[in-house]
Structures are given as C-alpha cells and as structure tokens.
Amino acid sequence: MLDIKLIRENPEKINELLKRRNPELSVDEVLKIDAERRNVQAQADELRAKRKSESQKIGELKKQGQNTDSIQEEVRKIGDEIKVLEEKEVELDAKQKDALLHIPNIPDETTPVGTSEDDNVIISGYGEPTEANFELKAHWDILEEKGLVDFERGVKLSQSRFILYRGKGAALERAIINFFLSVHTQEHGYEEILPPVLVNSNAMRGTGQLPKFAEDMYKCENEDLYLIPTAEVPVTNIYQNEILSEDDLPKLMTAYTPCFRREAGSAGKDTRGLIRVHQFNKVELVKYTTPETSHEEHLKLTKNAERILELLELPYRRVELCTADIGFSANKCFDLEVYLPSYNTYKEISSCSNFGDYQARRANIRYRTKDGKVKFIHTLNGSGLAVGRTLAAIVENYQQEDGSIKIPKVLQPFTGFDVIE
C-alpha cells in the first residue's frame, strides 16, 4: 500500500501520478479520514494529559485530608470520554487502512503515460513471425486432433476452461515445467520453492489480490483459504512480518505451481485453447531487493524470462506497459509477448513487474541496512513462463507440413522424444 506519510507530505504529486492511471483516482478521501483520525487522537491525548493532572491533584488533596469525591467523578467522566475517542480512533484506523488497500500503486515516473493498452510501447523483438508454405493450424485443433488435450472431457470433469492433458501432451507440459526450473535454478541462480497452493487472506492482501480482486479468486467455503492465482502470492509472502538482513538481498526465488483464476472480468475473451483458462501451470520468478537496486534487478528478471523464449527459439517481443495497463500493485511492467500464428499476432506469455515497496508495506517485509536502519524491501516478479501458453506457442510455431510437431532441441532431454508424429 502507499505510505500515508508520503501521501500527507505530497498529496498533489500522488494525485497527479494516480491520475496517470485513471483520472478518477485520488487520495482525497484517505486524507479526509486521516485528518479526522489525527484530530480525534489529539483530543484523546489532551484528555489523557488532563486526567493525569487531575489524578495528581486527588493525591495531594487526600494528603491534606480534603474531600475528593467531585474531582474523582470528573476524572471518571474524562476516562469515559477517552474511551469513546479511542473507539472512534480504532474505527477510523480501520477505515483508513481499508481505503489505502483499495488504492493502486503509483506508476514510476518512467512508465509511459497512456489511456489504454494501445499506448503500450514495443521495446524490442526477437525472431520473425512464423511463416510456412502450408496452412498453419491453431493449437487447439492440433492438440485435439493428436489426442494431446481432451477439451471435452476436461469440461465434463470440471466446467468450461478446464484442461485435460493426455499422453505426449501431458509429457510435454511436464517437460516444459522441468526445463524452466532447471534454467532458472542452474543458470540464473534462483532458489527453487514448492509452496502451498492454498493461502490465507493475509497472503492475498499482502500482494494486492484482496480486497480489490475478490471476485476473481476461488475461495474455500467456511475457511480462510484461497486457491492461488499465481505463485507470486505464497512466495512473496514467505517473509511476511519479518526483518531480513541487507546481506540477504537480493533474494531470488522461483516456483512452479498450478494457478487458479475465475477470470470474472474476461467473459468471452480467448475462449478456445490454452490462452485463457481457469487452471493453468506457471513457473514464477520473485525477487526481494533494496530500493537502490530494484530497477536494475527488474531488468535482469525480465532478461531471465526472455532467455527461456530465446532458448526455445520462439519469436517474441518486449512491450513496456503504459500507466493505464500496468497491474494494480505494479509501478513499472514489461510484458513479453510470444507470436502465435492462430492469432496472427503476439500474446502475453510473461508480465515482469516492479512493485517498489507497495507489496512490502502490505505484507510488512523489511530489511536491516548495514548501518542499522530498518526499511521496506522492494518486490519484483514475473512469469518465467506461463506453461500452457508456451506449449501452445511450441505447437503452433513448430508444426510441420506433414502434421508432425518438432520438439525444440533444448526440450528434448526433458521430453525423451524429438517429435510428435
């Protein structure tokens, strides 16, 4: 969440940055609540001082043998007033926190200003869009024809947008996961994590999924547990309410998990194939950094994700998201988009975000500097990569005229086969 002290000291600047995201955003309501809370606090402090002074008088009067009934009654009344003010202060604290939890992060000054995804900026590209002298098929048709995915029975077992992989389709999905983890742990130096896929509401609040995006979450009935939408949630929250040492930073972690999203706000989008489903596999990259190094580490994390696409020799591009398109908790974000012939365009396969101290404030993750100061860390994350979308990209870009699918060379040691006939 945003620092209330920063909001108090720079309200005009904070509002200006928020309006780059959305003209309707502002911190005015938070400031109004804050002013009321501070006023109530001041009144309570004044009454506490008065109660202390009057209580001292009681002791002095008793020593002199004087009656103190009236002044004791006055002290009791002051105590009642203080109790009312303290209850009001607790109420306003909760109200202010709730308001802060609903305000997104302010964009970085370098994030391009825009009003929609059309204002995103293409930064770089790798490879050329796949072309062939035969008609390229969509991955959903190929997967179904070859029995690699059983879309119909996946729906029967669950509901629409749930996938049943079979045979070499399941083997290819598993191989992609193992390949991703091997590269990120052995080549890029990330620690492998295998976290729970059910987390509590504190973890969801820590990374910004709650309370804003509750409708997109799958919640367990009668329990404070949610299926994770991404490994970002459990991995980022591992050190919730802890203080690390500066020597521990940067901390690099990677995790494979299944991910679960209701996609409540995306009805009708990408309904075919593997692009937008309710359960999917993903390998996530998470970093803890100091404020001074987060920009550099963000670029490194993005390059780590790009390395996977380059090893697979898949055409992709890096896009810098504008202020209207960055995620709720992010201040800067690069999307990696892989080329899919079925769409004749590029589709997101990874979002690499810098959150500054926004998530760390929500989850209370701090570090002690070498000179003994305690500060909030900066958190970063990115997909390294989305597994199903990678499989779709391989199937479409590596399909052959005879109907077979070549397996990228770097994947062959993980699949045990070099072609799907």
Short mmCIF file of C-alpha atoms in Angstrom, two decimals:
data_model
loop_
_atom_site.label_atom_id
_atom_site.label_comp_id
_atom_site.label_asym_id
_atom_site.label_seq_id
_atom_site.Cartn_x
_atom_site.Cartn_y
_atom_site.Cartn_z
CA MET A 1 0.00 0.00 0.00
CA LEU A 2 1.03 3.62 -0.29
CA ASP A 3 2.88 5.25 2.60
CA ILE A 4 0.43 7.51 4.49
CA LYS A 5 3.31 9.81 5.41
CA LEU A 6 4.18 10.20 1.72
CA ILE A 7 0.53 10.97 0.96
CA ARG A 8 0.37 13.63 3.71
CA GLU A 9 3.56 15.32 2.55
CA ASN A 10 2.94 15.12 -1.23
CA PRO A 11 -0.82 14.91 -1.87
CA GLU A 12 -0.72 16.87 -5.14
CA LYS A 13 2.12 14.75 -6.55
CA ILE A 14 0.49 11.47 -5.51
CA ASN A 15 -2.81 12.52 -7.09
CA GLU A 16 -1.06 13.54 -10.28
CA LEU A 17 0.65 10.14 -10.58
CA LEU A 18 -2.55 8.23 -9.78
CA LYS A 19 -4.46 10.17 -12.43
CA ARG A 20 -1.94 8.92 -14.99
CA ARG A 21 -3.52 5.53 -14.31
CA ASN A 22 -7.11 6.73 -14.15
CA PRO A 23 -8.43 10.32 -13.99
CA GLU A 24 -10.93 9.27 -11.31
CA LEU A 25 -8.28 8.12 -8.81
CA SER A 26 -7.19 10.30 -5.89
CA VAL A 27 -6.12 10.14 -2.24
CA ASP A 28 -8.51 12.89 -1.15
CA GLU A 29 -10.77 10.53 0.81
CA VAL A 30 -7.77 8.98 2.57
CA LEU A 31 -6.57 12.46 3.58
CA LYS A 32 -10.04 13.36 4.87
CA ILE A 33 -10.14 10.22 7.05
CA ASP A 34 -6.56 10.85 8.17
CA ALA A 35 -7.33 14.42 9.24
CA GLU A 36 -10.33 13.24 11.27
CA ARG A 37 -8.31 10.42 12.85
CA ARG A 38 -5.48 12.77 13.84
CA ASN A 39 -7.98 15.25 15.30
CA VAL A 40 -9.56 12.51 17.41
CA GLN A 41 -6.11 11.37 18.51
CA ALA A 42 -5.21 14.93 19.52
CA GLN A 43 -8.42 15.24 21.57
CA ALA A 44 -7.71 11.93 23.29
CA ASP A 45 -4.11 12.96 24.07
CA GLU A 46 -5.35 16.26 25.53
CA LEU A 47 -7.85 14.46 27.77
CA ARG A 48 -5.21 11.93 28.90
CA ALA A 49 -2.97 14.82 29.95
CA LYS A 50 -5.89 16.41 31.80
CA ARG A 51 -6.77 13.11 33.53
CA LYS A 52 -3.17 12.71 34.65
CA SER A 53 -3.09 16.24 36.06
CA GLU A 54 -6.42 15.80 37.88
CA SER A 55 -5.34 12.43 39.26
CA GLN A 56 -2.24 14.05 40.76
CA LYS A 57 -4.47 16.64 42.45
CA ILE A 58 -6.51 13.86 44.07
CA GLY A 59 -3.40 12.51 45.76
CA GLU A 60 -2.41 15.95 47.03
CA LEU A 61 -5.92 16.71 48.34
CA LYS A 62 -6.10 13.37 50.15
CA LYS A 63 -2.81 14.14 51.90
CA GLN A 64 -4.42 17.37 53.10
CA GLY A 65 -7.47 15.46 54.33
CA GLN A 66 -9.83 17.14 51.85
CA ASN A 67 -12.85 15.57 50.15
CA THR A 68 -12.05 14.38 46.60
CA ASP A 69 -15.43 12.99 45.52
CA SER A 70 -16.16 15.72 42.97
CA ILE A 71 -12.72 15.61 41.35
CA GLN A 72 -12.81 11.79 41.25
CA GLU A 73 -16.14 11.98 39.46
CA GLU A 74 -14.57 14.42 36.99
CA VAL A 75 -11.67 12.00 36.36
CA ARG A 76 -14.17 9.18 35.77
CA LYS A 77 -16.04 11.27 33.21
CA ILE A 78 -12.78 12.13 31.47
CA GLY A 79 -11.99 8.40 31.31
CA ASP A 80 -15.37 7.73 29.67
CA GLU A 81 -14.70 10.45 27.09
CA ILE A 82 -11.27 8.99 26.36
CA LYS A 83 -12.80 5.54 25.86
CA VAL A 84 -15.26 6.92 23.30
CA LEU A 85 -12.47 8.70 21.44
CA GLU A 86 -10.25 5.58 21.48
CA GLU A 87 -13.06 3.52 19.97
CA LYS A 88 -13.53 6.21 17.32
CA GLU A 89 -9.78 6.18 16.65
CA VAL A 90 -9.79 2.39 16.13
CA GLU A 91 -12.76 2.75 13.78
CA LEU A 92 -11.02 5.47 11.75
CA ASP A 93 -7.75 3.48 11.65
CA ALA A 94 -9.60 0.54 10.09
CA LYS A 95 -11.43 2.85 7.69
CA GLN A 96 -8.17 4.48 6.61
CA LYS A 97 -6.42 1.13 6.12
CA ASP A 98 -9.33 -0.16 4.03
CA ALA A 99 -9.21 2.97 1.86
CA LEU A 100 -5.46 2.57 1.36
CA LEU A 101 -5.88 -1.10 0.40
CA HIS A 102 -8.17 -0.06 -2.47
CA ILE A 103 -5.74 2.50 -3.92
CA PRO A 104 -3.33 1.11 -6.55
CA ASN A 105 0.39 1.76 -6.61
CA ILE A 106 1.61 5.00 -8.14
CA PRO A 107 3.33 4.45 -11.51
CA ASP A 108 7.05 5.01 -11.79
CA GLU A 109 7.98 8.35 -13.35
CA THR A 110 9.47 6.44 -16.31
CA THR A 111 6.30 4.42 -17.02
CA PRO A 112 4.80 5.65 -20.33
CA VAL A 113 1.60 7.65 -19.83
CA GLY A 114 -1.40 6.24 -21.69
CA THR A 115 -5.13 5.70 -21.57
CA SER A 116 -5.34 2.09 -22.86
CA GLU A 117 -3.23 -0.88 -23.97
CA ASP A 118 -2.95 0.83 -27.36
CA ASP A 119 -0.45 3.18 -25.72
CA ASN A 120 1.93 0.39 -24.67
CA VAL A 121 5.40 0.72 -26.18
CA ILE A 122 7.18 -2.05 -28.10
CA ILE A 123 10.78 -2.02 -26.82
CA SER A 124 12.47 -4.89 -28.65
CA GLY A 125 11.86 -8.11 -30.55
CA TYR A 126 13.41 -11.50 -31.19
CA GLY A 127 12.95 -13.56 -34.33
CA GLU A 128 10.39 -13.10 -37.07
CA PRO A 129 6.73 -14.15 -37.11
CA THR A 130 6.46 -17.76 -38.25
CA GLU A 131 5.52 -18.27 -41.90
CA ALA A 132 5.03 -21.50 -43.86
CA ASN A 133 4.18 -22.65 -47.38
CA PHE A 134 1.24 -24.59 -45.96
CA GLU A 135 -1.77 -23.55 -43.88
CA LEU A 136 -0.80 -23.25 -40.23
CA LYS A 137 -3.32 -24.69 -37.80
CA ALA A 138 -4.40 -23.31 -34.44
CA HIS A 139 -3.01 -25.09 -31.39
CA TRP A 140 -6.48 -26.12 -30.17
CA ASP A 141 -7.12 -28.02 -33.41
CA ILE A 142 -3.69 -29.68 -33.40
CA LEU A 143 -3.93 -30.69 -29.74
CA GLU A 144 -7.37 -32.20 -30.19
CA GLU A 145 -6.54 -34.00 -33.45
CA LYS A 146 -3.49 -35.66 -31.90
CA GLY A 147 -5.16 -36.52 -28.60
CA LEU A 148 -2.72 -34.35 -26.67
CA VAL A 149 -5.53 -32.47 -24.92
CA ASP A 150 -9.08 -33.68 -24.32
CA PHE A 151 -11.07 -30.45 -24.14
CA GLU A 152 -14.47 -32.16 -23.99
CA ARG A 153 -13.66 -34.43 -21.05
CA GLY A 154 -11.90 -31.60 -19.22
CA VAL A 155 -15.21 -29.74 -19.28
CA LYS A 156 -17.06 -32.90 -18.19
CA LEU A 157 -14.78 -33.29 -15.17
CA SER A 158 -14.97 -29.63 -14.15
CA GLN A 159 -16.55 -26.94 -16.32
CA SER A 160 -15.58 -24.82 -19.31
CA ARG A 161 -11.96 -23.67 -19.49
CA PHE A 162 -10.52 -26.59 -17.54
CA ILE A 163 -8.00 -28.73 -19.42
CA LEU A 164 -7.27 -32.47 -19.51
CA TYR A 165 -3.81 -33.21 -20.94
CA ARG A 166 -3.09 -36.74 -22.22
CA GLY A 167 -0.14 -38.82 -23.41
CA LYS A 168 2.60 -36.78 -25.03
CA GLY A 169 0.59 -33.62 -24.32
CA ALA A 170 0.92 -34.26 -20.59
CA ALA A 171 4.58 -35.25 -21.04
CA LEU A 172 5.31 -32.05 -22.98
CA GLU A 173 3.65 -29.89 -20.27
CA ARG A 174 5.74 -31.63 -17.58
CA ALA A 175 8.93 -31.29 -19.64
CA ILE A 176 8.37 -27.54 -20.09
CA ILE A 177 8.00 -27.09 -16.31
CA ASN A 178 11.22 -29.02 -15.62
CA PHE A 179 13.09 -27.12 -18.32
CA PHE A 180 12.01 -23.74 -16.91
CA LEU A 181 13.03 -24.65 -13.36
CA SER A 182 16.37 -26.08 -14.49
CA VAL A 183 17.33 -22.91 -16.38
CA HIS A 184 16.25 -20.56 -13.60
CA THR A 185 17.96 -22.50 -10.81
CA GLN A 186 21.13 -23.64 -12.60
CA GLU A 187 21.75 -20.73 -14.99
CA HIS A 188 20.08 -17.76 -13.28
CA GLY A 189 20.70 -18.60 -9.60
CA TYR A 190 17.13 -18.71 -8.25
CA GLU A 191 16.26 -20.82 -5.21
CA GLU A 192 13.53 -23.34 -6.04
CA ILE A 193 10.41 -23.12 -3.88
CA LEU A 194 7.44 -25.51 -3.78
CA PRO A 195 4.75 -23.54 -1.87
CA PRO A 196 1.19 -24.36 -0.81
CA VAL A 197 -1.47 -23.62 -3.43
CA LEU A 198 -3.99 -22.67 -0.73
CA VAL A 199 -3.18 -19.47 1.17
CA ASN A 200 -4.99 -17.31 3.71
CA SER A 201 -6.43 -13.83 3.24
CA ASN A 202 -3.37 -12.17 4.80
CA ALA A 203 -1.21 -13.51 1.98
CA MET A 204 -3.76 -12.40 -0.62
CA ARG A 205 -3.82 -8.89 0.87
CA GLY A 206 -0.03 -8.79 1.02
CA THR A 207 0.39 -8.99 -2.75
CA GLY A 208 -2.71 -6.94 -3.61
CA GLN A 209 -5.21 -9.60 -4.74
CA LEU A 210 -7.51 -8.72 -1.83
CA PRO A 211 -9.68 -6.85 -1.32
CA LYS A 212 -9.78 -5.41 -4.85
CA PHE A 213 -9.97 -8.66 -6.86
CA ALA A 214 -12.00 -10.95 -4.60
CA GLU A 215 -14.38 -11.86 -7.43
CA ASP A 216 -11.51 -13.39 -9.43
CA MET A 217 -10.48 -15.72 -6.61
CA TYR A 218 -11.58 -19.27 -5.81
CA LYS A 219 -12.34 -19.33 -2.06
CA CYS A 220 -12.82 -22.42 0.12
CA GLU A 221 -16.24 -22.40 1.74
CA ASN A 222 -16.20 -21.78 5.52
CA GLU A 223 -12.41 -21.43 5.59
CA ASP A 224 -9.99 -18.53 5.29
CA LEU A 225 -8.24 -20.20 2.36
CA TYR A 226 -7.98 -19.25 -1.31
CA LEU A 227 -6.57 -21.13 -4.31
CA ILE A 228 -3.62 -19.09 -5.53
CA PRO A 229 -3.92 -17.16 -8.81
CA THR A 230 -0.12 -17.23 -9.13
CA ALA A 231 2.91 -18.42 -7.13
CA GLU A 232 3.66 -14.72 -6.61
CA VAL A 233 1.26 -14.82 -3.66
CA PRO A 234 2.80 -17.52 -1.44
CA VAL A 235 6.41 -16.85 -2.48
CA THR A 236 6.27 -13.08 -1.94
CA ASN A 237 4.66 -13.63 1.47
CA ILE A 238 7.22 -16.17 2.75
CA TYR A 239 8.89 -13.45 4.84
CA GLN A 240 5.68 -11.62 5.81
CA ASN A 241 6.14 -9.69 9.11
CA GLU A 242 9.89 -10.45 9.15
CA ILE A 243 13.07 -8.36 9.03
CA LEU A 244 15.85 -9.61 6.76
CA SER A 245 19.46 -8.53 6.65
CA GLU A 246 20.75 -6.41 3.79
CA ASP A 247 23.27 -9.21 3.22
CA ASP A 248 20.31 -11.46 2.27
CA LEU A 249 19.44 -9.23 -0.69
CA PRO A 250 18.81 -9.61 -3.50
CA LYS A 251 16.87 -12.79 -2.75
CA LEU A 252 15.91 -14.77 -5.88
CA MET A 253 13.16 -17.42 -5.73
CA THR A 254 11.39 -19.46 -8.41
CA ALA A 255 8.38 -21.72 -8.03
CA TYR A 256 6.23 -23.98 -10.15
CA THR A 257 2.55 -24.13 -9.16
CA PRO A 258 -0.82 -24.68 -10.72
CA CYS A 259 -2.71 -21.37 -10.77
CA PHE A 260 -6.44 -20.78 -10.43
CA ARG A 261 -8.41 -17.79 -11.72
CA ARG A 262 -12.13 -17.33 -12.16
CA GLU A 263 -11.47 -14.76 -14.93
CA ALA A 264 -14.65 -13.00 -13.85
CA GLY A 265 -13.80 -9.87 -15.82
CA SER A 266 -12.84 -11.59 -19.08
CA ALA A 267 -16.04 -13.27 -20.25
CA GLY A 268 -15.91 -14.05 -23.94
CA LYS A 269 -12.14 -13.48 -24.31
CA ASP A 270 -9.86 -16.19 -25.75
CA THR A 271 -12.43 -18.92 -25.10
CA ARG A 272 -10.67 -21.51 -27.29
CA GLY A 273 -7.47 -23.36 -26.50
CA LEU A 274 -4.95 -22.74 -23.75
CA ILE A 275 -4.63 -18.95 -23.67
CA ARG A 276 -7.21 -18.10 -21.00
CA VAL A 277 -8.26 -20.97 -18.74
CA HIS A 278 -9.33 -21.31 -15.11
CA GLN A 279 -6.48 -23.65 -14.09
CA PHE A 280 -3.02 -23.48 -15.61
CA ASN A 281 0.60 -24.20 -14.76
CA LYS A 282 3.19 -21.47 -14.38
CA VAL A 283 6.76 -21.02 -13.23
CA GLU A 284 7.14 -17.74 -11.33
CA LEU A 285 10.19 -15.61 -10.61
CA VAL A 286 10.21 -13.48 -7.42
CA LYS A 287 12.89 -11.11 -6.17
CA TYR A 288 13.44 -9.17 -2.95
CA THR A 289 15.78 -6.21 -3.46
CA THR A 290 16.90 -2.98 -1.85
CA PRO A 291 15.28 0.23 -3.16
CA GLU A 292 18.59 1.21 -4.76
CA THR A 293 18.89 -1.95 -6.87
CA SER A 294 15.27 -2.73 -7.78
CA HIS A 295 15.38 -1.05 -11.21
CA GLU A 296 18.50 -2.99 -12.24
CA GLU A 297 17.12 -6.25 -10.82
CA HIS A 298 13.84 -5.70 -12.68
CA LEU A 299 15.72 -5.57 -15.97
CA LYS A 300 17.67 -8.71 -15.03
CA LEU A 301 14.49 -10.59 -14.14
CA THR A 302 12.96 -9.62 -17.48
CA LYS A 303 16.07 -10.89 -19.27
CA ASN A 304 15.82 -14.17 -17.33
CA ALA A 305 12.31 -14.71 -18.71
CA GLU A 306 13.42 -13.67 -22.21
CA ARG A 307 16.25 -16.20 -22.07
CA ILE A 308 13.70 -19.03 -21.95
CA LEU A 309 11.98 -17.84 -25.13
CA GLU A 310 15.33 -17.44 -26.88
CA LEU A 311 16.44 -20.96 -25.91
CA LEU A 312 13.15 -22.27 -27.29
CA GLU A 313 13.69 -20.13 -30.42
CA LEU A 314 10.21 -18.68 -30.23
CA PRO A 315 9.58 -15.25 -31.80
CA TYR A 316 8.63 -12.72 -29.14
CA ARG A 317 8.71 -9.04 -28.30
CA ARG A 318 9.15 -6.98 -25.15
CA VAL A 319 6.46 -4.37 -24.50
CA GLU A 320 6.54 -1.66 -21.83
CA LEU A 321 3.06 -1.20 -20.38
CA CYS A 322 1.61 2.29 -20.07
CA THR A 323 0.10 3.75 -16.91
CA ALA A 324 -3.43 2.63 -17.83
CA ASP A 325 -2.38 -1.01 -18.36
CA ILE A 326 0.06 -1.84 -15.53
CA GLY A 327 -1.20 -4.12 -12.77
CA PHE A 328 -2.83 -2.81 -9.60
CA SER A 329 0.26 -3.28 -7.40
CA ALA A 330 2.97 -2.52 -10.00
CA ASN A 331 4.76 0.74 -10.68
CA LYS A 332 6.53 -0.48 -13.83
CA CYS A 333 5.95 -3.51 -16.03
CA PHE A 334 7.33 -5.21 -19.12
CA ASP A 335 5.19 -7.80 -20.92
CA LEU A 336 6.81 -10.49 -23.03
CA GLU A 337 4.56 -11.48 -25.91
CA VAL A 338 5.08 -14.63 -27.97
CA TYR A 339 3.96 -14.89 -31.59
CA LEU A 340 1.00 -17.19 -32.23
CA PRO A 341 0.12 -17.85 -35.91
CA SER A 342 -3.51 -18.67 -34.97
CA TYR A 343 -3.99 -15.08 -33.85
CA ASN A 344 -1.61 -13.61 -36.41
CA THR A 345 -0.26 -11.50 -33.57
CA TYR A 346 1.63 -11.64 -30.28
CA LYS A 347 0.11 -12.83 -27.00
CA GLU A 348 1.35 -12.16 -23.47
CA ILE A 349 3.37 -15.01 -22.00
CA SER A 350 5.00 -13.15 -19.10
CA SER A 351 4.50 -9.94 -17.13
CA CYS A 352 7.62 -8.73 -15.33
CA SER A 353 6.73 -6.14 -12.70
CA ASN A 354 8.47 -3.90 -10.18
CA PHE A 355 6.25 -3.14 -7.17
CA GLY A 356 8.60 -0.85 -5.26
CA ASP A 357 7.72 -1.09 -1.56
CA TYR A 358 3.96 -1.32 -2.24
CA GLN A 359 3.61 -5.06 -1.52
CA ALA A 360 6.23 -4.97 1.24
CA ARG A 361 4.19 -2.39 3.16
CA ARG A 362 1.07 -4.55 2.86
CA ALA A 363 2.93 -7.70 3.94
CA ASN A 364 5.29 -5.88 6.36
CA ILE A 365 8.51 -7.28 4.84
CA ARG A 366 11.56 -5.27 5.85
CA TYR A 367 15.34 -5.43 5.98
CA ARG A 368 18.01 -4.01 8.27
CA THR A 369 20.63 -1.93 6.46
CA LYS A 370 24.33 -2.21 7.20
CA ASP A 371 24.09 0.94 9.34
CA GLY A 372 21.21 -0.49 11.38
CA LYS A 373 18.20 1.24 9.81
CA VAL A 374 15.05 -0.79 9.10
CA LYS A 375 13.46 -0.23 5.68
CA PHE A 376 10.86 -1.86 3.49
CA ILE A 377 12.23 -4.09 0.74
CA HIS A 378 11.23 -3.80 -2.92
CA THR A 379 9.49 -6.79 -4.50
CA LEU A 380 9.61 -7.88 -8.15
CA ASN A 381 8.10 -10.78 -10.02
CA GLY A 382 7.48 -12.18 -13.46
CA SER A 383 6.31 -15.35 -15.17
CA GLY A 384 9.19 -17.48 -16.20
CA LEU A 385 6.99 -18.56 -18.08
CA ALA A 386 3.29 -19.45 -18.34
CA VAL A 387 3.49 -23.15 -19.22
CA GLY A 388 0.28 -23.69 -21.19
CA ARG A 389 0.88 -20.66 -23.37
CA THR A 390 4.42 -21.88 -24.01
CA LEU A 391 3.07 -25.27 -25.07
CA ALA A 392 0.58 -23.55 -27.41
CA ALA A 393 3.39 -21.46 -28.91
CA ILE A 394 5.59 -24.53 -29.46
CA VAL A 395 2.78 -26.49 -31.10
CA GLU A 396 1.88 -23.65 -33.46
CA ASN A 397 5.38 -22.45 -34.34
CA TYR A 398 6.98 -25.93 -34.64
CA GLN A 399 4.20 -27.63 -36.64
CA GLN A 400 5.37 -29.27 -39.88
CA GLU A 401 3.71 -29.73 -43.26
CA ASP A 402 3.27 -33.47 -42.66
CA GLY A 403 1.28 -32.72 -39.49
CA SER A 404 4.05 -33.56 -37.04
CA ILE A 405 5.35 -31.23 -34.30
CA LYS A 406 9.07 -30.85 -33.78
CA ILE A 407 10.27 -30.51 -30.20
CA PRO A 408 12.77 -27.67 -29.60
CA LYS A 409 16.30 -29.05 -29.10
CA VAL A 410 16.63 -27.71 -25.55
CA LEU A 411 13.43 -29.52 -24.55
CA GLN A 412 14.31 -32.92 -25.99
CA PRO A 413 16.35 -34.09 -22.95
CA PHE A 414 13.26 -33.35 -20.83
CA THR A 415 10.65 -34.96 -23.12
CA GLY A 416 12.60 -38.04 -24.18
CA PHE A 417 11.29 -37.58 -27.74
CA ASP A 418 12.15 -35.13 -30.51
CA VAL A 419 8.92 -35.14 -32.49
CA ILE A 420 5.21 -35.74 -32.04
CA GLU A 421 4.18 -37.63 -35.18
#
